[in-house]
Amino acid sequence: MAIRIIVKEPDPVLREKAKPVPKITPNIHKLLDDMADTMYDAEGVGLAAPQIGILKRVIVVDVGDDNGLIEMINPEIVSAEGEQLGPEGCLSIPGLRGDVNRSLTITIKGLDRNGDELVITASEFLARAFQHEVDHLNGVLFTDLAKSVYREEERQKKGEE
Ligand code: NI
């Protein structure tokens, strides 16, 4: 287990498309462990492998709900409905926030660390986190989609948090 360096924008690795994981090896387990360590150390709610410079389709999410840590390999959003507009940030774009329109409810399918199929239906903030992380696997950042982007401290000055 180790904390890895989080790649920041404008590093071009963040714009690459990540490759599917063909086989779950001990290296993938180490990657998942390191991604969780790195996410928690940075106080994030999600992390995608490209954010530590690894172009593999692997994400971790923990939004602080009862699900705890969710690890997913080769995630794919298989259905989406509704809409939500809300603020997002990204560990690769420190200090910036933006209001992003996302699906309200999604079903996401992938593999867990044992190679078993994992299917999760999520709404609201968890759904938002999954959509944000899957975007990272396709080289998409929230700033590409945001209706408005603002510096975190400006927002705090206005007392909006
Ligand atoms: Ni991000």
PDB file of C-alpha atoms and ligand atoms in Angstrom:
ATOM      1  CA  MET A   1       0.000   0.000   0.000  1.00  0.00           C
ATOM      2  CA  ALA A   2       1.334   3.369  -0.952  1.00  0.00           C
ATOM      3  CA  ILE A   3       0.265   6.876  -1.635  1.00  0.00           C
ATOM      4  CA  ARG A   4       0.924   7.784  -5.263  1.00  0.00           C
ATOM      5  CA  ILE A   5       1.385  11.208  -6.774  1.00  0.00           C
ATOM      6  CA  ILE A   6      -1.821  12.622  -8.242  1.00  0.00           C
ATOM      7  CA  VAL A   7      -1.375  13.882 -11.782  1.00  0.00           C
ATOM      8  CA  LYS A   8      -2.634  17.425 -12.244  1.00  0.00           C
ATOM      9  CA  GLU A   9      -4.064  19.234 -15.213  1.00  0.00           C
ATOM     10  CA  PRO A  10      -2.668  19.987 -17.839  1.00  0.00           C
ATOM     11  CA  ASP A  11      -0.749  16.674 -17.787  1.00  0.00           C
ATOM     12  CA  PRO A  12      -1.666  15.012 -21.118  1.00  0.00           C
ATOM     13  CA  VAL A  13      -2.164  11.611 -19.456  1.00  0.00           C
ATOM     14  CA  LEU A  14      -5.474  12.986 -18.163  1.00  0.00           C
ATOM     15  CA  ARG A  15      -6.638  13.310 -21.778  1.00  0.00           C
ATOM     16  CA  GLU A  16      -5.849   9.749 -22.831  1.00  0.00           C
ATOM     17  CA  LYS A  17      -8.349   6.930 -23.071  1.00  0.00           C
ATOM     18  CA  ALA A  18      -7.600   4.197 -20.522  1.00  0.00           C
ATOM     19  CA  LYS A  19      -7.415   0.548 -21.591  1.00  0.00           C
ATOM     20  CA  PRO A  20      -9.597  -2.268 -20.254  1.00  0.00           C
ATOM     21  CA  VAL A  21      -7.974  -4.627 -17.762  1.00  0.00           C
ATOM     22  CA  PRO A  22      -7.770  -8.040 -19.481  1.00  0.00           C
ATOM     23  CA  LYS A  23      -6.863 -10.031 -16.363  1.00  0.00           C
ATOM     24  CA  ILE A  24      -6.932  -9.260 -12.661  1.00  0.00           C
ATOM     25  CA  THR A  25      -3.413  -9.827 -11.373  1.00  0.00           C
ATOM     26  CA  PRO A  26      -1.650  -9.021  -8.076  1.00  0.00           C
ATOM     27  CA  ASN A  27      -0.546  -5.794  -9.777  1.00  0.00           C
ATOM     28  CA  ILE A  28      -4.178  -4.779 -10.166  1.00  0.00           C
ATOM     29  CA  HIS A  29      -4.776  -5.514  -6.483  1.00  0.00           C
ATOM     30  CA  LYS A  30      -1.824  -3.311  -5.602  1.00  0.00           C
ATOM     31  CA  LEU A  31      -3.161  -0.618  -7.921  1.00  0.00           C
ATOM     32  CA  LEU A  32      -6.560  -0.731  -6.180  1.00  0.00           C
ATOM     33  CA  ASP A  33      -4.905  -0.560  -2.745  1.00  0.00           C
ATOM     34  CA  ASP A  34      -2.719   2.366  -3.757  1.00  0.00           C
ATOM     35  CA  MET A  35      -5.629   4.201  -5.368  1.00  0.00           C
ATOM     36  CA  ALA A  36      -7.704   3.917  -2.177  1.00  0.00           C
ATOM     37  CA  ASP A  37      -4.747   5.098  -0.052  1.00  0.00           C
ATOM     38  CA  THR A  38      -4.152   8.007  -2.402  1.00  0.00           C
ATOM     39  CA  MET A  39      -7.827   9.000  -2.503  1.00  0.00           C
ATOM     40  CA  TYR A  40      -8.201   8.941   1.293  1.00  0.00           C
ATOM     41  CA  ASP A  41      -4.922  10.783   1.823  1.00  0.00           C
ATOM     42  CA  ALA A  42      -6.133  13.551  -0.514  1.00  0.00           C
ATOM     43  CA  GLU A  43      -9.607  13.531   1.124  1.00  0.00           C
ATOM     44  CA  GLY A  44     -11.251  12.808  -2.196  1.00  0.00           C
ATOM     45  CA  VAL A  45     -14.451  10.874  -2.857  1.00  0.00           C
ATOM     46  CA  GLY A  46     -13.207   9.107  -5.970  1.00  0.00           C
ATOM     47  CA  LEU A  47     -10.126   8.413  -8.032  1.00  0.00           C
ATOM     48  CA  ALA A  48      -9.513   6.961 -11.477  1.00  0.00           C
ATOM     49  CA  ALA A  49      -6.268   5.193 -12.411  1.00  0.00           C
ATOM     50  CA  PRO A  50      -5.246   7.806 -15.032  1.00  0.00           C
ATOM     51  CA  GLN A  51      -5.070  10.309 -12.166  1.00  0.00           C
ATOM     52  CA  ILE A  52      -2.020   8.448 -10.892  1.00  0.00           C
ATOM     53  CA  GLY A  53      -0.696   8.065 -14.419  1.00  0.00           C
ATOM     54  CA  ILE A  54      -1.950   4.517 -15.030  1.00  0.00           C
ATOM     55  CA  LEU A  55      -4.007   4.170 -18.206  1.00  0.00           C
ATOM     56  CA  LYS A  56      -6.169   1.292 -17.024  1.00  0.00           C
ATOM     57  CA  ARG A  57      -9.929   1.231 -16.563  1.00  0.00           C
ATOM     58  CA  VAL A  58      -9.966   1.108 -12.771  1.00  0.00           C
ATOM     59  CA  ILE A  59     -11.810   3.411 -10.360  1.00  0.00           C
ATOM     60  CA  VAL A  60     -12.340   3.721  -6.623  1.00  0.00           C
ATOM     61  CA  VAL A  61     -15.177   5.665  -5.017  1.00  0.00           C
ATOM     62  CA  ASP A  62     -16.110   6.366  -1.407  1.00  0.00           C
ATOM     63  CA  VAL A  63     -18.649   9.127  -0.881  1.00  0.00           C
ATOM     64  CA  GLY A  64     -18.887   8.432   2.847  1.00  0.00           C
ATOM     65  CA  ASP A  65     -22.149   6.504   2.690  1.00  0.00           C
ATOM     66  CA  ASP A  66     -22.966   2.947   3.769  1.00  0.00           C
ATOM     67  CA  ASN A  67     -21.343   1.503   0.653  1.00  0.00           C
ATOM     68  CA  GLY A  68     -17.917   2.454   1.971  1.00  0.00           C
ATOM     69  CA  LEU A  69     -15.102   1.879  -0.486  1.00  0.00           C
ATOM     70  CA  ILE A  70     -16.222   0.706  -3.923  1.00  0.00           C
ATOM     71  CA  GLU A  71     -13.546  -0.656  -6.240  1.00  0.00           C
ATOM     72  CA  MET A  72     -14.474  -1.256  -9.855  1.00  0.00           C
ATOM     73  CA  ILE A  73     -12.511  -2.650 -12.777  1.00  0.00           C
ATOM     74  CA  ASN A  74     -13.683  -2.007 -16.353  1.00  0.00           C
ATOM     75  CA  PRO A  75     -16.707   0.005 -15.206  1.00  0.00           C
ATOM     76  CA  GLU A  76     -19.429   0.719 -17.689  1.00  0.00           C
ATOM     77  CA  ILE A  77     -22.548   2.801 -17.193  1.00  0.00           C
ATOM     78  CA  VAL A  78     -25.306   0.616 -18.594  1.00  0.00           C
ATOM     79  CA  SER A  79     -28.292   2.837 -17.906  1.00  0.00           C
ATOM     80  CA  ALA A  80     -28.912   6.396 -16.853  1.00  0.00           C
ATOM     81  CA  GLU A  81     -31.972   8.464 -16.137  1.00  0.00           C
ATOM     82  CA  GLY A  82     -33.003  11.835 -14.794  1.00  0.00           C
ATOM     83  CA  GLU A  83     -30.847  14.892 -14.321  1.00  0.00           C
ATOM     84  CA  GLN A  84     -29.079  16.669 -11.506  1.00  0.00           C
ATOM     85  CA  LEU A  85     -27.092  19.888 -11.538  1.00  0.00           C
ATOM     86  CA  GLY A  86     -24.550  20.281  -8.775  1.00  0.00           C
ATOM     87  CA  PRO A  87     -21.015  21.258  -7.814  1.00  0.00           C
ATOM     88  CA  GLU A  88     -17.997  19.103  -8.537  1.00  0.00           C
ATOM     89  CA  GLY A  89     -14.299  19.273  -7.964  1.00  0.00           C
ATOM     90  CA  CYS A  90     -11.400  17.049  -8.926  1.00  0.00           C
ATOM     91  CA  LEU A  91      -8.155  16.059  -7.224  1.00  0.00           C
ATOM     92  CA  SER A  92      -6.412  16.665 -10.566  1.00  0.00           C
ATOM     93  CA  ILE A  93      -7.724  20.240 -10.774  1.00  0.00           C
ATOM     94  CA  PRO A  94      -7.097  21.651  -7.308  1.00  0.00           C
ATOM     95  CA  GLY A  95      -8.978  24.776  -6.244  1.00  0.00           C
ATOM     96  CA  LEU A  96     -11.567  24.699  -9.010  1.00  0.00           C
ATOM     97  CA  ARG A  97     -15.219  23.797  -8.731  1.00  0.00           C
ATOM     98  CA  GLY A  98     -17.944  23.751 -11.289  1.00  0.00           C
ATOM     99  CA  ASP A  99     -21.643  23.052 -11.629  1.00  0.00           C
ATOM    100  CA  VAL A 100     -22.093  19.971 -13.763  1.00  0.00           C
ATOM    101  CA  ASN A 101     -25.243  18.439 -15.154  1.00  0.00           C
ATOM    102  CA  ARG A 102     -25.269  14.661 -14.573  1.00  0.00           C
ATOM    103  CA  SER A 103     -27.731  11.825 -14.712  1.00  0.00           C
ATOM    104  CA  LEU A 104     -29.633  11.482 -11.463  1.00  0.00           C
ATOM    105  CA  THR A 105     -29.621   7.687 -11.333  1.00  0.00           C
ATOM    106  CA  ILE A 106     -27.292   5.289 -13.066  1.00  0.00           C
ATOM    107  CA  THR A 107     -26.577   1.603 -13.150  1.00  0.00           C
ATOM    108  CA  ILE A 108     -22.905   0.783 -13.428  1.00  0.00           C
ATOM    109  CA  LYS A 109     -21.445  -2.614 -14.141  1.00  0.00           C
ATOM    110  CA  GLY A 110     -17.891  -3.851 -13.783  1.00  0.00           C
ATOM    111  CA  LEU A 111     -15.700  -6.327 -11.941  1.00  0.00           C
ATOM    112  CA  ASP A 112     -14.639  -6.380  -8.327  1.00  0.00           C
ATOM    113  CA  ARG A 113     -11.107  -7.309  -7.285  1.00  0.00           C
ATOM    114  CA  ASN A 114     -11.987 -11.011  -7.374  1.00  0.00           C
ATOM    115  CA  GLY A 115     -13.179 -10.777 -10.946  1.00  0.00           C
ATOM    116  CA  ASP A 116     -16.815 -11.158  -9.948  1.00  0.00           C
ATOM    117  CA  GLU A 117     -19.405  -9.007 -11.670  1.00  0.00           C
ATOM    118  CA  LEU A 118     -20.402  -5.973  -9.674  1.00  0.00           C
ATOM    119  CA  VAL A 119     -23.614  -4.129 -10.572  1.00  0.00           C
ATOM    120  CA  ILE A 120     -24.569  -1.022  -8.628  1.00  0.00           C
ATOM    121  CA  THR A 121     -27.540   1.281  -9.065  1.00  0.00           C
ATOM    122  CA  ALA A 122     -26.726   4.671  -7.606  1.00  0.00           C
ATOM    123  CA  SER A 123     -28.472   8.034  -7.320  1.00  0.00           C
ATOM    124  CA  GLU A 124     -27.561  11.604  -6.533  1.00  0.00           C
ATOM    125  CA  PHE A 125     -24.036  12.135  -5.212  1.00  0.00           C
ATOM    126  CA  LEU A 126     -22.839   8.541  -5.635  1.00  0.00           C
ATOM    127  CA  ALA A 127     -24.172   8.527  -9.203  1.00  0.00           C
ATOM    128  CA  ARG A 128     -22.350  11.811  -9.804  1.00  0.00           C
ATOM    129  CA  ALA A 129     -19.082  10.380  -8.450  1.00  0.00           C
ATOM    130  CA  PHE A 130     -19.311   7.329 -10.735  1.00  0.00           C
ATOM    131  CA  GLN A 131     -20.008   9.473 -13.798  1.00  0.00           C
ATOM    132  CA  HIS A 132     -17.059  11.753 -12.946  1.00  0.00           C
ATOM    133  CA  GLU A 133     -14.667   8.799 -12.529  1.00  0.00           C
ATOM    134  CA  VAL A 134     -15.807   6.999 -15.692  1.00  0.00           C
ATOM    135  CA  ASP A 135     -15.250  10.261 -17.580  1.00  0.00           C
ATOM    136  CA  HIS A 136     -11.622  10.209 -16.398  1.00  0.00           C
ATOM    137  CA  LEU A 137     -11.192   6.832 -18.124  1.00  0.00           C
ATOM    138  CA  ASN A 138     -12.205   8.528 -21.373  1.00  0.00           C
ATOM    139  CA  GLY A 139      -9.987  11.581 -20.944  1.00  0.00           C
ATOM    140  CA  VAL A 140     -12.892  13.840 -19.979  1.00  0.00           C
ATOM    141  CA  LEU A 141     -12.623  16.308 -17.096  1.00  0.00           C
ATOM    142  CA  PHE A 142     -15.495  17.993 -15.256  1.00  0.00           C
ATOM    143  CA  THR A 143     -14.342  21.380 -16.531  1.00  0.00           C
ATOM    144  CA  ASP A 144     -15.212  20.180 -20.063  1.00  0.00           C
ATOM    145  CA  LEU A 145     -18.836  19.730 -19.008  1.00  0.00           C
ATOM    146  CA  ALA A 146     -19.378  22.382 -16.343  1.00  0.00           C
ATOM    147  CA  LYS A 147     -21.980  25.087 -16.861  1.00  0.00           C
ATOM    148  CA  SER A 148     -19.823  27.377 -14.780  1.00  0.00           C
ATOM    149  CA  VAL A 149     -16.369  27.015 -13.247  1.00  0.00           C
ATOM    150  CA  TYR A 150     -15.236  29.013 -10.241  1.00  0.00           C
ATOM    151  CA  ARG A 151     -12.357  29.115  -7.805  1.00  0.00           C
ATOM    152  CA  GLU A 152     -13.192  27.461  -4.523  1.00  0.00           C
ATOM    153  CA  GLU A 153     -12.145  30.463  -2.413  1.00  0.00           C
ATOM    154  CA  GLU A 154     -14.324  32.906  -4.418  1.00  0.00           C
ATOM    155  CA  ARG A 155     -17.302  30.807  -3.613  1.00  0.00           C
ATOM    156  CA  GLN A 156     -16.347  30.636   0.062  1.00  0.00           C
ATOM    157  CA  LYS A 157     -16.013  34.435   0.199  1.00  0.00           C
ATOM    158  CA  LYS A 158     -19.578  34.689  -0.995  1.00  0.00           C
ATOM    159  CA  GLY A 159     -20.531  32.359   1.835  1.00  0.00           C
ATOM    160  CA  GLU A 160     -21.887  29.695  -0.458  1.00  0.00           C
ATOM    161  CA  GLU A 161     -19.248  27.133   0.533  1.00  0.00           C
TER     162      GLU A 161
HETATM  163 NI    NI B   1     -11.636  13.921 -10.945  1.00  0.00          NI
END
